[in-house]
Amino acid sequence: DAKTTQPNSMESNEEEPVHLPCNHSTISGTDYIHWYRQLPSQGPEYVIHGLTSNVNNRMASLAIAEDRKSSTLILHRATLRDAAVYYCILRDFMKTSYDKVIFGPGTSLSVIP
Amino acid sequence: DSGVTQTPKHLITATGQRVTLRCSPRSGDLSVYWYQQSLDQGLQFLIQYYNGEERAKGNILERFSAQQFPDLHSELNLSSLELGDSALYFCASSEQGARDEEAFFGQGTRLTVV
């Protein structure tokens, strides 16, 4: 399975942009890059996903390197509510055409008021 | 609110016992996933069902089993419980279980084995 590598933790000041990196050097051509986050005492929630092109939605932006071996989740203005564990995951398309969502340790983001 | 409902929210039971956790997916979602989250292991994928059939299996113990019913709700059965089974158990659902879909997670069931 293709794996991802993220920093264990990051800090950001409130109302400043945050860039959360993810390395996935063994990504395959059909792997989608997904980001989820988990707020304290809650279940994970979807943030954004992409394949090759950069993506934007109301929550964040996803910048994908040209060789797809890394990506960056961008929160444009961090708020206290963005303090969470952020997971970068690859959707693995198995030989049997089945699918599952595998989470790594993630990055714990702290937002400083 | 993700639309995924898990019951019960909290469960305390003794070692050796058996419990059943229930998950109702979002309306229209055919695929259900179960995850275990403990302090030292992070989020571990257990099993996935699609329209009543098992689709993928992760690190699920033999003491654990799951199924998805015709109405698409799913149950995770945990038996011969051990202290180490204490964890948060999350259920997630998605439309087809495809790799470009987002998964919606419930709020989890916190299981404490004493």
PDB file of C-alpha atoms in Angstrom:
ATOM      1  CA  ASP A   1       0.000   0.000   0.000  1.00  0.00           C
ATOM      2  CA  ALA A   2       1.199   3.496  -0.776  1.00  0.00           C
ATOM      3  CA  LYS A   3       2.003   5.351   2.438  1.00  0.00           C
ATOM      4  CA  THR A   4       2.014   8.975   3.489  1.00  0.00           C
ATOM      5  CA  THR A   5       4.375  10.888   5.769  1.00  0.00           C
ATOM      6  CA  GLN A   6       3.315  13.962   7.735  1.00  0.00           C
ATOM      7  CA  PRO A   7       4.909  16.006  10.511  1.00  0.00           C
ATOM      8  CA  ASN A   8       3.648  14.953  13.928  1.00  0.00           C
ATOM      9  CA  SER A   9       2.645  18.454  14.943  1.00  0.00           C
ATOM     10  CA  MET A  10       2.496  22.060  13.752  1.00  0.00           C
ATOM     11  CA  GLU A  11       1.578  25.402  15.253  1.00  0.00           C
ATOM     12  CA  SER A  12      -0.052  28.390  13.682  1.00  0.00           C
ATOM     13  CA  ASN A  13      -1.176  31.805  14.815  1.00  0.00           C
ATOM     14  CA  GLU A  14      -4.832  32.605  14.529  1.00  0.00           C
ATOM     15  CA  GLU A  15      -5.878  34.320  11.278  1.00  0.00           C
ATOM     16  CA  GLU A  16      -2.655  33.363   9.534  1.00  0.00           C
ATOM     17  CA  PRO A  17      -2.370  30.866   6.654  1.00  0.00           C
ATOM     18  CA  VAL A  18      -1.304  27.307   7.444  1.00  0.00           C
ATOM     19  CA  HIS A  19       0.479  24.955   5.071  1.00  0.00           C
ATOM     20  CA  LEU A  20       0.263  21.294   6.086  1.00  0.00           C
ATOM     21  CA  PRO A  21       2.663  19.098   4.074  1.00  0.00           C
ATOM     22  CA  CYS A  22       2.302  15.460   3.112  1.00  0.00           C
ATOM     23  CA  ASN A  23       4.795  13.202   1.344  1.00  0.00           C
ATOM     24  CA  HIS A  24       3.625  10.231  -0.672  1.00  0.00           C
ATOM     25  CA  SER A  25       6.596   9.218  -2.773  1.00  0.00           C
ATOM     26  CA  THR A  26       5.198   5.773  -3.676  1.00  0.00           C
ATOM     27  CA  ILE A  27       1.855   7.083  -4.919  1.00  0.00           C
ATOM     28  CA  SER A  28       0.463   5.250  -7.925  1.00  0.00           C
ATOM     29  CA  GLY A  29      -1.116   6.835 -10.960  1.00  0.00           C
ATOM     30  CA  THR A  30      -4.670   6.077  -9.859  1.00  0.00           C
ATOM     31  CA  ASP A  31      -4.377   7.025  -6.174  1.00  0.00           C
ATOM     32  CA  TYR A  32      -6.528   9.956  -5.074  1.00  0.00           C
ATOM     33  CA  ILE A  33      -5.126  12.211  -2.336  1.00  0.00           C
ATOM     34  CA  HIS A  34      -7.648  12.876   0.429  1.00  0.00           C
ATOM     35  CA  TRP A  35      -7.456  15.046   3.512  1.00  0.00           C
ATOM     36  CA  TYR A  36      -9.572  14.550   6.604  1.00  0.00           C
ATOM     37  CA  ARG A  37      -9.432  16.214   9.971  1.00  0.00           C
ATOM     38  CA  GLN A  38     -10.521  15.142  13.413  1.00  0.00           C
ATOM     39  CA  LEU A  39     -11.530  17.710  15.970  1.00  0.00           C
ATOM     40  CA  PRO A  40     -11.232  16.745  19.642  1.00  0.00           C
ATOM     41  CA  SER A  41     -13.832  14.191  20.718  1.00  0.00           C
ATOM     42  CA  GLN A  42     -15.363  13.966  17.249  1.00  0.00           C
ATOM     43  CA  GLY A  43     -15.242  11.656  14.289  1.00  0.00           C
ATOM     44  CA  PRO A  44     -13.041  12.510  11.306  1.00  0.00           C
ATOM     45  CA  GLU A  45     -14.512  14.851   8.721  1.00  0.00           C
ATOM     46  CA  TYR A  46     -13.694  15.211   5.056  1.00  0.00           C
ATOM     47  CA  VAL A  47     -11.742  18.316   4.044  1.00  0.00           C
ATOM     48  CA  ILE A  48     -10.743  18.000   0.393  1.00  0.00           C
ATOM     49  CA  HIS A  49      -9.410  15.589  -2.220  1.00  0.00           C
ATOM     50  CA  GLY A  50      -7.672  15.689  -5.591  1.00  0.00           C
ATOM     51  CA  LEU A  51      -5.916  13.614  -8.219  1.00  0.00           C
ATOM     52  CA  THR A  52      -3.527  15.797 -10.213  1.00  0.00           C
ATOM     53  CA  SER A  53      -4.748  19.390 -10.299  1.00  0.00           C
ATOM     54  CA  ASN A  54      -4.912  21.839  -7.411  1.00  0.00           C
ATOM     55  CA  VAL A  55      -8.324  21.978  -5.774  1.00  0.00           C
ATOM     56  CA  ASN A  56     -10.198  24.614  -3.814  1.00  0.00           C
ATOM     57  CA  ASN A  57     -13.307  24.415  -1.688  1.00  0.00           C
ATOM     58  CA  ARG A  58     -14.870  26.472   1.070  1.00  0.00           C
ATOM     59  CA  MET A  59     -12.730  24.823   3.744  1.00  0.00           C
ATOM     60  CA  ALA A  60      -9.277  24.706   2.188  1.00  0.00           C
ATOM     61  CA  SER A  61      -7.048  24.410  -0.865  1.00  0.00           C
ATOM     62  CA  LEU A  62      -5.036  21.402  -1.945  1.00  0.00           C
ATOM     63  CA  ALA A  63      -1.798  21.940  -3.839  1.00  0.00           C
ATOM     64  CA  ILE A  64      -0.435  18.814  -5.532  1.00  0.00           C
ATOM     65  CA  ALA A  65       3.159  18.650  -6.752  1.00  0.00           C
ATOM     66  CA  GLU A  66       3.676  18.067 -10.451  1.00  0.00           C
ATOM     67  CA  ASP A  67       5.218  14.633  -9.815  1.00  0.00           C
ATOM     68  CA  ARG A  68       2.413  13.894  -7.286  1.00  0.00           C
ATOM     69  CA  LYS A  69       4.922  12.750  -4.700  1.00  0.00           C
ATOM     70  CA  SER A  70       3.835  15.402  -2.245  1.00  0.00           C
ATOM     71  CA  SER A  71       0.882  17.653  -1.514  1.00  0.00           C
ATOM     72  CA  THR A  72       0.037  20.567   0.765  1.00  0.00           C
ATOM     73  CA  LEU A  73      -3.209  21.372   2.487  1.00  0.00           C
ATOM     74  CA  ILE A  74      -3.646  25.117   2.806  1.00  0.00           C
ATOM     75  CA  LEU A  75      -5.919  26.728   5.369  1.00  0.00           C
ATOM     76  CA  HIS A  76      -6.098  30.332   4.285  1.00  0.00           C
ATOM     77  CA  ARG A  77      -6.905  31.864   7.689  1.00  0.00           C
ATOM     78  CA  ALA A  78      -6.550  29.584  10.670  1.00  0.00           C
ATOM     79  CA  THR A  79      -9.204  29.859  13.351  1.00  0.00           C
ATOM     80  CA  LEU A  80      -9.303  28.261  16.785  1.00  0.00           C
ATOM     81  CA  ARG A  81     -11.855  25.815  15.416  1.00  0.00           C
ATOM     82  CA  ASP A  82      -9.210  24.509  12.965  1.00  0.00           C
ATOM     83  CA  ALA A  83      -7.190  22.990  15.825  1.00  0.00           C
ATOM     84  CA  ALA A  84      -7.389  19.299  14.981  1.00  0.00           C
ATOM     85  CA  VAL A  85      -5.471  16.286  13.734  1.00  0.00           C
ATOM     86  CA  TYR A  86      -5.151  16.435   9.948  1.00  0.00           C
ATOM     87  CA  TYR A  87      -4.825  13.206   8.023  1.00  0.00           C
ATOM     88  CA  CYS A  88      -3.440  12.901   4.519  1.00  0.00           C
ATOM     89  CA  ILE A  89      -4.497   9.590   2.982  1.00  0.00           C
ATOM     90  CA  LEU A  90      -4.375   7.806  -0.325  1.00  0.00           C
ATOM     91  CA  ARG A  91      -7.362   5.913  -1.607  1.00  0.00           C
ATOM     92  CA  ASP A  92      -5.939   2.530  -2.509  1.00  0.00           C
ATOM     93  CA  PHE A  93      -7.528   0.868  -5.528  1.00  0.00           C
ATOM     94  CA  MET A  94      -6.895  -2.800  -4.876  1.00  0.00           C
ATOM     95  CA  LYS A  95      -6.594  -5.496  -7.478  1.00  0.00           C
ATOM     96  CA  THR A  96     -10.025  -6.761  -6.605  1.00  0.00           C
ATOM     97  CA  SER A  97     -11.401  -3.320  -7.322  1.00  0.00           C
ATOM     98  CA  TYR A  98     -12.321  -2.931  -3.706  1.00  0.00           C
ATOM     99  CA  ASP A  99     -11.484   0.139  -1.719  1.00  0.00           C
ATOM    100  CA  LYS A 100     -10.786   1.180   1.852  1.00  0.00           C
ATOM    101  CA  VAL A 101      -9.679   4.281   3.711  1.00  0.00           C
ATOM    102  CA  ILE A 102      -6.449   3.934   5.687  1.00  0.00           C
ATOM    103  CA  PHE A 103      -5.345   6.631   8.117  1.00  0.00           C
ATOM    104  CA  GLY A 104      -1.781   7.351   9.253  1.00  0.00           C
ATOM    105  CA  PRO A 105      -0.837   9.206  12.451  1.00  0.00           C
ATOM    106  CA  GLY A 106      -1.655  12.641  10.986  1.00  0.00           C
ATOM    107  CA  THR A 107      -0.486  16.133  11.951  1.00  0.00           C
ATOM    108  CA  SER A 108      -1.769  17.688  15.151  1.00  0.00           C
ATOM    109  CA  LEU A 109      -2.369  21.368  14.431  1.00  0.00           C
ATOM    110  CA  SER A 110      -2.405  23.848  17.296  1.00  0.00           C
ATOM    111  CA  VAL A 111      -3.770  27.329  16.701  1.00  0.00           C
ATOM    112  CA  ILE A 112      -2.486  30.079  18.961  1.00  0.00           C
ATOM    113  CA  PRO A 113      -4.849  32.979  19.703  1.00  0.00           C
TER     114      PRO A 113
ATOM    115  CA  ASP B   1     -24.122  16.460  11.598  1.00  0.00           C
ATOM    116  CA  SER B   2     -22.658  13.918   9.172  1.00  0.00           C
ATOM    117  CA  GLY B   3     -25.870  11.922   8.856  1.00  0.00           C
ATOM    118  CA  VAL B   4     -24.195   8.772  10.214  1.00  0.00           C
ATOM    119  CA  THR B   5     -25.688   7.586  13.497  1.00  0.00           C
ATOM    120  CA  GLN B   6     -23.891   5.355  15.943  1.00  0.00           C
ATOM    121  CA  THR B   7     -25.371   3.808  19.057  1.00  0.00           C
ATOM    122  CA  PRO B   8     -24.696   3.634  21.878  1.00  0.00           C
ATOM    123  CA  LYS B   9     -22.442   6.637  22.456  1.00  0.00           C
ATOM    124  CA  HIS B  10     -20.843   5.096  25.506  1.00  0.00           C
ATOM    125  CA  LEU B  11     -20.554   1.513  26.672  1.00  0.00           C
ATOM    126  CA  ILE B  12     -18.930   0.096  29.783  1.00  0.00           C
ATOM    127  CA  THR B  13     -18.616  -3.648  30.108  1.00  0.00           C
ATOM    128  CA  ALA B  14     -16.523  -6.292  31.810  1.00  0.00           C
ATOM    129  CA  THR B  15     -13.781  -8.465  30.383  1.00  0.00           C
ATOM    130  CA  GLY B  16     -15.021 -11.590  28.696  1.00  0.00           C
ATOM    131  CA  GLN B  17     -18.337 -10.049  27.717  1.00  0.00           C
ATOM    132  CA  ARG B  18     -19.812  -9.485  24.267  1.00  0.00           C
ATOM    133  CA  VAL B  19     -21.195  -6.207  22.898  1.00  0.00           C
ATOM    134  CA  THR B  20     -22.834  -5.022  19.695  1.00  0.00           C
ATOM    135  CA  LEU B  21     -22.244  -1.600  18.210  1.00  0.00           C
ATOM    136  CA  ARG B  22     -24.739  -0.265  15.714  1.00  0.00           C
ATOM    137  CA  CYS B  23     -24.314   2.090  12.774  1.00  0.00           C
ATOM    138  CA  SER B  24     -26.917   3.675  10.515  1.00  0.00           C
ATOM    139  CA  PRO B  25     -25.286   5.116   7.377  1.00  0.00           C
ATOM    140  CA  ARG B  26     -26.314   8.285   5.598  1.00  0.00           C
ATOM    141  CA  SER B  27     -29.441   7.901   3.536  1.00  0.00           C
ATOM    142  CA  GLY B  28     -28.508   6.405   0.172  1.00  0.00           C
ATOM    143  CA  ASP B  29     -25.002   5.324   1.121  1.00  0.00           C
ATOM    144  CA  LEU B  30     -24.293   1.707   0.269  1.00  0.00           C
ATOM    145  CA  SER B  31     -20.832   1.350   1.769  1.00  0.00           C
ATOM    146  CA  VAL B  32     -20.032   1.188   5.476  1.00  0.00           C
ATOM    147  CA  TYR B  33     -16.602   1.201   7.140  1.00  0.00           C
ATOM    148  CA  TRP B  34     -15.632   0.408  10.727  1.00  0.00           C
ATOM    149  CA  TYR B  35     -12.586   1.874  12.465  1.00  0.00           C
ATOM    150  CA  GLN B  36     -11.036   1.458  15.889  1.00  0.00           C
ATOM    151  CA  GLN B  37      -9.203   4.357  17.514  1.00  0.00           C
ATOM    152  CA  SER B  38      -7.152   3.779  20.628  1.00  0.00           C
ATOM    153  CA  LEU B  39      -4.696   6.177  22.225  1.00  0.00           C
ATOM    154  CA  ASP B  40      -1.592   4.292  21.146  1.00  0.00           C
ATOM    155  CA  GLN B  41      -2.739   2.980  17.759  1.00  0.00           C
ATOM    156  CA  GLY B  42      -4.488   5.830  16.006  1.00  0.00           C
ATOM    157  CA  LEU B  43      -7.294   5.136  13.550  1.00  0.00           C
ATOM    158  CA  GLN B  44      -7.204   1.498  12.465  1.00  0.00           C
ATOM    159  CA  PHE B  45      -9.356   0.258   9.604  1.00  0.00           C
ATOM    160  CA  LEU B  46     -11.302  -2.845  10.589  1.00  0.00           C
ATOM    161  CA  ILE B  47     -13.703  -3.800   7.814  1.00  0.00           C
ATOM    162  CA  GLN B  48     -15.794  -2.463   4.935  1.00  0.00           C
ATOM    163  CA  TYR B  49     -19.169  -3.582   3.620  1.00  0.00           C
ATOM    164  CA  TYR B  50     -20.884  -2.698   0.383  1.00  0.00           C
ATOM    165  CA  ASN B  51     -24.595  -3.353  -0.066  1.00  0.00           C
ATOM    166  CA  GLY B  52     -24.579  -6.203   2.415  1.00  0.00           C
ATOM    167  CA  GLU B  53     -21.374  -7.883   1.322  1.00  0.00           C
ATOM    168  CA  GLU B  54     -17.937  -7.735   2.879  1.00  0.00           C
ATOM    169  CA  ARG B  55     -15.658  -5.740   0.600  1.00  0.00           C
ATOM    170  CA  ALA B  56     -12.366  -5.249   2.413  1.00  0.00           C
ATOM    171  CA  LYS B  57     -10.814  -6.423   5.637  1.00  0.00           C
ATOM    172  CA  GLY B  58      -8.169  -4.726   7.728  1.00  0.00           C
ATOM    173  CA  ASN B  59      -6.722  -5.489  11.132  1.00  0.00           C
ATOM    174  CA  ILE B  60      -9.869  -7.007  12.547  1.00  0.00           C
ATOM    175  CA  LEU B  61      -9.436  -9.597  15.300  1.00  0.00           C
ATOM    176  CA  GLU B  62     -11.108 -13.001  15.022  1.00  0.00           C
ATOM    177  CA  ARG B  63     -13.093 -12.131  18.155  1.00  0.00           C
ATOM    178  CA  PHE B  64     -14.706  -9.296  16.203  1.00  0.00           C
ATOM    179  CA  SER B  65     -17.273  -9.699  13.466  1.00  0.00           C
ATOM    180  CA  ALA B  66     -19.531  -7.411  11.513  1.00  0.00           C
ATOM    181  CA  GLN B  67     -22.388  -7.497   9.086  1.00  0.00           C
ATOM    182  CA  GLN B  68     -24.490  -5.168   7.005  1.00  0.00           C
ATOM    183  CA  PHE B  69     -28.216  -5.791   6.874  1.00  0.00           C
ATOM    184  CA  PRO B  70     -30.673  -5.411   3.957  1.00  0.00           C
ATOM    185  CA  ASP B  71     -31.718  -1.984   5.287  1.00  0.00           C
ATOM    186  CA  LEU B  72     -27.981  -1.077   5.069  1.00  0.00           C
ATOM    187  CA  HIS B  73     -27.416  -0.557   8.775  1.00  0.00           C
ATOM    188  CA  SER B  74     -24.378  -2.326  10.135  1.00  0.00           C
ATOM    189  CA  GLU B  75     -23.416  -3.961  13.403  1.00  0.00           C
ATOM    190  CA  LEU B  76     -19.983  -4.640  14.839  1.00  0.00           C
ATOM    191  CA  ASN B  77     -19.899  -7.493  17.324  1.00  0.00           C
ATOM    192  CA  LEU B  78     -17.043  -7.671  19.810  1.00  0.00           C
ATOM    193  CA  SER B  79     -16.742 -10.813  21.923  1.00  0.00           C
ATOM    194  CA  SER B  80     -14.483 -12.163  24.679  1.00  0.00           C
ATOM    195  CA  LEU B  81     -13.610  -8.576  25.425  1.00  0.00           C
ATOM    196  CA  GLU B  82     -10.197  -7.674  26.803  1.00  0.00           C
ATOM    197  CA  LEU B  83      -8.962  -4.519  28.491  1.00  0.00           C
ATOM    198  CA  GLY B  84      -7.064  -3.649  25.318  1.00  0.00           C
ATOM    199  CA  ASP B  85     -10.301  -3.464  23.347  1.00  0.00           C
ATOM    200  CA  SER B  86     -11.164  -0.238  25.124  1.00  0.00           C
ATOM    201  CA  ALA B  87     -11.269   2.357  22.367  1.00  0.00           C
ATOM    202  CA  LEU B  88     -13.408   4.624  20.244  1.00  0.00           C
ATOM    203  CA  TYR B  89     -15.153   2.751  17.440  1.00  0.00           C
ATOM    204  CA  PHE B  90     -16.146   4.794  14.423  1.00  0.00           C
ATOM    205  CA  CYS B  91     -18.445   3.941  11.601  1.00  0.00           C
ATOM    206  CA  ALA B  92     -18.280   5.772   8.282  1.00  0.00           C
ATOM    207  CA  SER B  93     -20.334   5.570   5.127  1.00  0.00           C
ATOM    208  CA  SER B  94     -20.011   6.582   1.503  1.00  0.00           C
ATOM    209  CA  GLU B  95     -22.174   6.229  -1.584  1.00  0.00           C
ATOM    210  CA  GLN B  96     -20.351   3.453  -3.410  1.00  0.00           C
ATOM    211  CA  GLY B  97     -17.086   3.026  -1.518  1.00  0.00           C
ATOM    212  CA  ALA B  98     -15.179   4.352  -4.515  1.00  0.00           C
ATOM    213  CA  ARG B  99     -11.743   5.920  -4.165  1.00  0.00           C
ATOM    214  CA  ASP B 100     -12.841   9.406  -5.210  1.00  0.00           C
ATOM    215  CA  GLU B 101     -15.716   9.645  -2.744  1.00  0.00           C
ATOM    216  CA  GLU B 102     -15.648  11.274   0.640  1.00  0.00           C
ATOM    217  CA  ALA B 103     -16.516   9.178   3.658  1.00  0.00           C
ATOM    218  CA  PHE B 104     -18.828  10.526   6.347  1.00  0.00           C
ATOM    219  CA  PHE B 105     -18.040   9.534   9.918  1.00  0.00           C
ATOM    220  CA  GLY B 106     -20.293   9.104  12.893  1.00  0.00           C
ATOM    221  CA  GLN B 107     -19.516  10.473  16.343  1.00  0.00           C
ATOM    222  CA  GLY B 108     -18.259   7.110  17.531  1.00  0.00           C
ATOM    223  CA  THR B 109     -18.984   4.679  20.342  1.00  0.00           C
ATOM    224  CA  ARG B 110     -16.637   4.854  23.280  1.00  0.00           C
ATOM    225  CA  LEU B 111     -16.128   1.348  24.658  1.00  0.00           C
ATOM    226  CA  THR B 112     -14.585   0.898  28.074  1.00  0.00           C
ATOM    227  CA  VAL B 113     -13.724  -2.628  29.193  1.00  0.00           C
ATOM    228  CA  VAL B 114     -13.156  -2.982  32.936  1.00  0.00           C
TER     229      VAL B 114
END
